[in-house]
Amino acid sequence: MPSTCDSTFSRCTASSEGSCANSVSEPATSFTRSRIDDPAPHTIATAGLLGDTSARDYAYKLQLFNSFAAPELRQAMASLDLKPGMRVLDAGCGTGAALAWLRQAAEPGGLVVGFDLASAHIRAAHACAGAGAAVLQADLMQPPLARGSFDLVWSVNTINHLRSPVEGVRRLATLLRPGGRIALGQSSLVPDMYFAWDARLERVTNEAVRRYYCDRYGLDERALAGIRGLVGLLRRAQLHNVTSHTCMIERVAPLAPADEAYMLEAIFRGSWGERLRPYLDAADFAELARLCDPQHPQFALRRADFHFLQSFTLAVAAIP
């Protein structure tokens, strides 16, 4: 680790480097079978609201999202007006795509650090972030970093995984220098639009997904939807100058390869698939399966009227 980082790290969990290929689950081969988000073994204690542990691996899903949403993520990052020489932390860095973008903005003279809970994600981040970023394996609730080390904390689709999100934000805020900012990004605070031609099927599918996740993690809907109060969360953490901006990630047919891969693998197979059968009636599940099957004439992503919308919200706050 570079000597310039030494004062920043008060303690850390060692993690081995590895290639992206070694940390990525194989893509699914059908609507009804997916390895994109394998649950952690039952012998490993659950740490997060959504089942995150050091052993859980959804690196492939994260890589698909980063490739799909890169234009909007980079636009959100640009709105923060990062300067050369800044010290930036990516809390919940996943597979490391944002580390490279943050490093470009902070050079020359800056420092970029990322940490994530999952071992597989850290291996991927080491390989993908480049030599200019430091990557640690750590729990966000126990960050292994010195107080007052960073000008900016960037954290996307992470706070919603915490059982105590306000406390998580407070702990991240302790890592900021005076006047430092925390930027929380969150997808899908409003429902995504997949089937512009069939609002009813879209509605019952979204409801089935919510019921599945509530059952899987033993949650009620209020806990699952608590992240909608992102602005209030920052204020309850006693941060200042809270702002928020939401953009739409919008895609229409014909889709670019990265967009089709994300929707097919991460959503149709990785989030829906066979797991939704108990939560839909037989006719709706059959219709959903047809729309999600690349071999079927009704495959949604090849329809001329396919139109996808997903919100991305960036809420920013500062410490005095």
PDB file of C-alpha atoms in Angstrom, residues 25-39 56-58 60-62 64 194 209 212-213 216-217 260-276 292:
ATOM      1  CA  SER A  25     -20.779 -16.066 -11.091  1.00  0.00           C
ATOM      2  CA  GLU A  26     -21.612 -17.731 -14.392  1.00  0.00           C
ATOM      3  CA  PRO A  27     -24.473 -16.142 -16.309  1.00  0.00           C
ATOM      4  CA  ALA A  28     -27.826 -17.857 -16.127  1.00  0.00           C
ATOM      5  CA  THR A  29     -28.878 -19.997 -19.056  1.00  0.00           C
ATOM      6  CA  SER A  30     -32.653 -19.918 -18.644  1.00  0.00           C
ATOM      7  CA  PHE A  31     -35.469 -17.890 -17.126  1.00  0.00           C
ATOM      8  CA  THR A  32     -35.954 -20.470 -14.384  1.00  0.00           C
ATOM      9  CA  ARG A  33     -32.344 -20.970 -13.243  1.00  0.00           C
ATOM     10  CA  SER A  34     -29.915 -18.293 -12.116  1.00  0.00           C
ATOM     11  CA  ARG A  35     -26.668 -18.170 -10.158  1.00  0.00           C
ATOM     12  CA  ILE A  36     -26.491 -14.388 -10.332  1.00  0.00           C
ATOM     13  CA  ASP A  37     -27.321 -13.778  -6.666  1.00  0.00           C
ATOM     14  CA  ASP A  38     -26.558 -16.994  -4.792  1.00  0.00           C
ATOM     15  CA  PRO A  39     -27.457 -16.756  -1.119  1.00  0.00           C
ATOM     16  CA  ARG A  56     -22.124 -13.660  -0.337  1.00  0.00           C
ATOM     17  CA  ASP A  57     -21.304 -13.113  -4.013  1.00  0.00           C
ATOM     18  CA  TYR A  58     -23.305 -11.060  -6.491  1.00  0.00           C
ATOM     19  CA  TYR A  60     -21.706 -10.481 -11.730  1.00  0.00           C
ATOM     20  CA  LYS A  61     -24.897  -8.559 -11.024  1.00  0.00           C
ATOM     21  CA  LEU A  62     -22.905  -5.529  -9.853  1.00  0.00           C
ATOM     22  CA  LEU A  64     -23.828  -5.730 -15.174  1.00  0.00           C
ATOM     23  CA  TYR A 194     -40.421  -2.529 -17.917  1.00  0.00           C
ATOM     24  CA  VAL A 209     -40.749  -9.062  -6.087  1.00  0.00           C
ATOM     25  CA  TYR A 212     -40.475 -12.387  -2.287  1.00  0.00           C
ATOM     26  CA  TYR A 213     -37.833 -10.194  -0.634  1.00  0.00           C
ATOM     27  CA  ARG A 216     -36.727 -14.183   2.032  1.00  0.00           C
ATOM     28  CA  TYR A 217     -35.323 -11.778   4.616  1.00  0.00           C
ATOM     29  CA  GLU A 260     -29.770  -5.966 -22.791  1.00  0.00           C
ATOM     30  CA  ALA A 261     -27.322  -7.965 -20.654  1.00  0.00           C
ATOM     31  CA  TYR A 262     -28.315  -6.086 -17.499  1.00  0.00           C
ATOM     32  CA  MET A 263     -32.042  -6.437 -18.062  1.00  0.00           C
ATOM     33  CA  LEU A 264     -31.905 -10.079 -19.114  1.00  0.00           C
ATOM     34  CA  GLU A 265     -29.375 -11.381 -16.590  1.00  0.00           C
ATOM     35  CA  ALA A 266     -29.793  -9.088 -13.585  1.00  0.00           C
ATOM     36  CA  ILE A 267     -33.545  -8.476 -13.730  1.00  0.00           C
ATOM     37  CA  PHE A 268     -35.363 -11.124 -15.774  1.00  0.00           C
ATOM     38  CA  ARG A 269     -33.203 -14.010 -14.559  1.00  0.00           C
ATOM     39  CA  GLY A 270     -31.478 -12.703 -11.458  1.00  0.00           C
ATOM     40  CA  SER A 271     -34.350 -10.889  -9.724  1.00  0.00           C
ATOM     41  CA  TRP A 272     -37.403 -12.569 -11.239  1.00  0.00           C
ATOM     42  CA  GLY A 273     -37.325 -16.078 -12.686  1.00  0.00           C
ATOM     43  CA  GLU A 274     -38.665 -19.124 -10.911  1.00  0.00           C
ATOM     44  CA  ARG A 275     -38.563 -17.409  -7.526  1.00  0.00           C
ATOM     45  CA  LEU A 276     -41.658 -15.379  -8.467  1.00  0.00           C
ATOM     46  CA  CYS A 292     -38.392 -12.814 -20.411  1.00  0.00           C
TER      47      CYS A 292
END
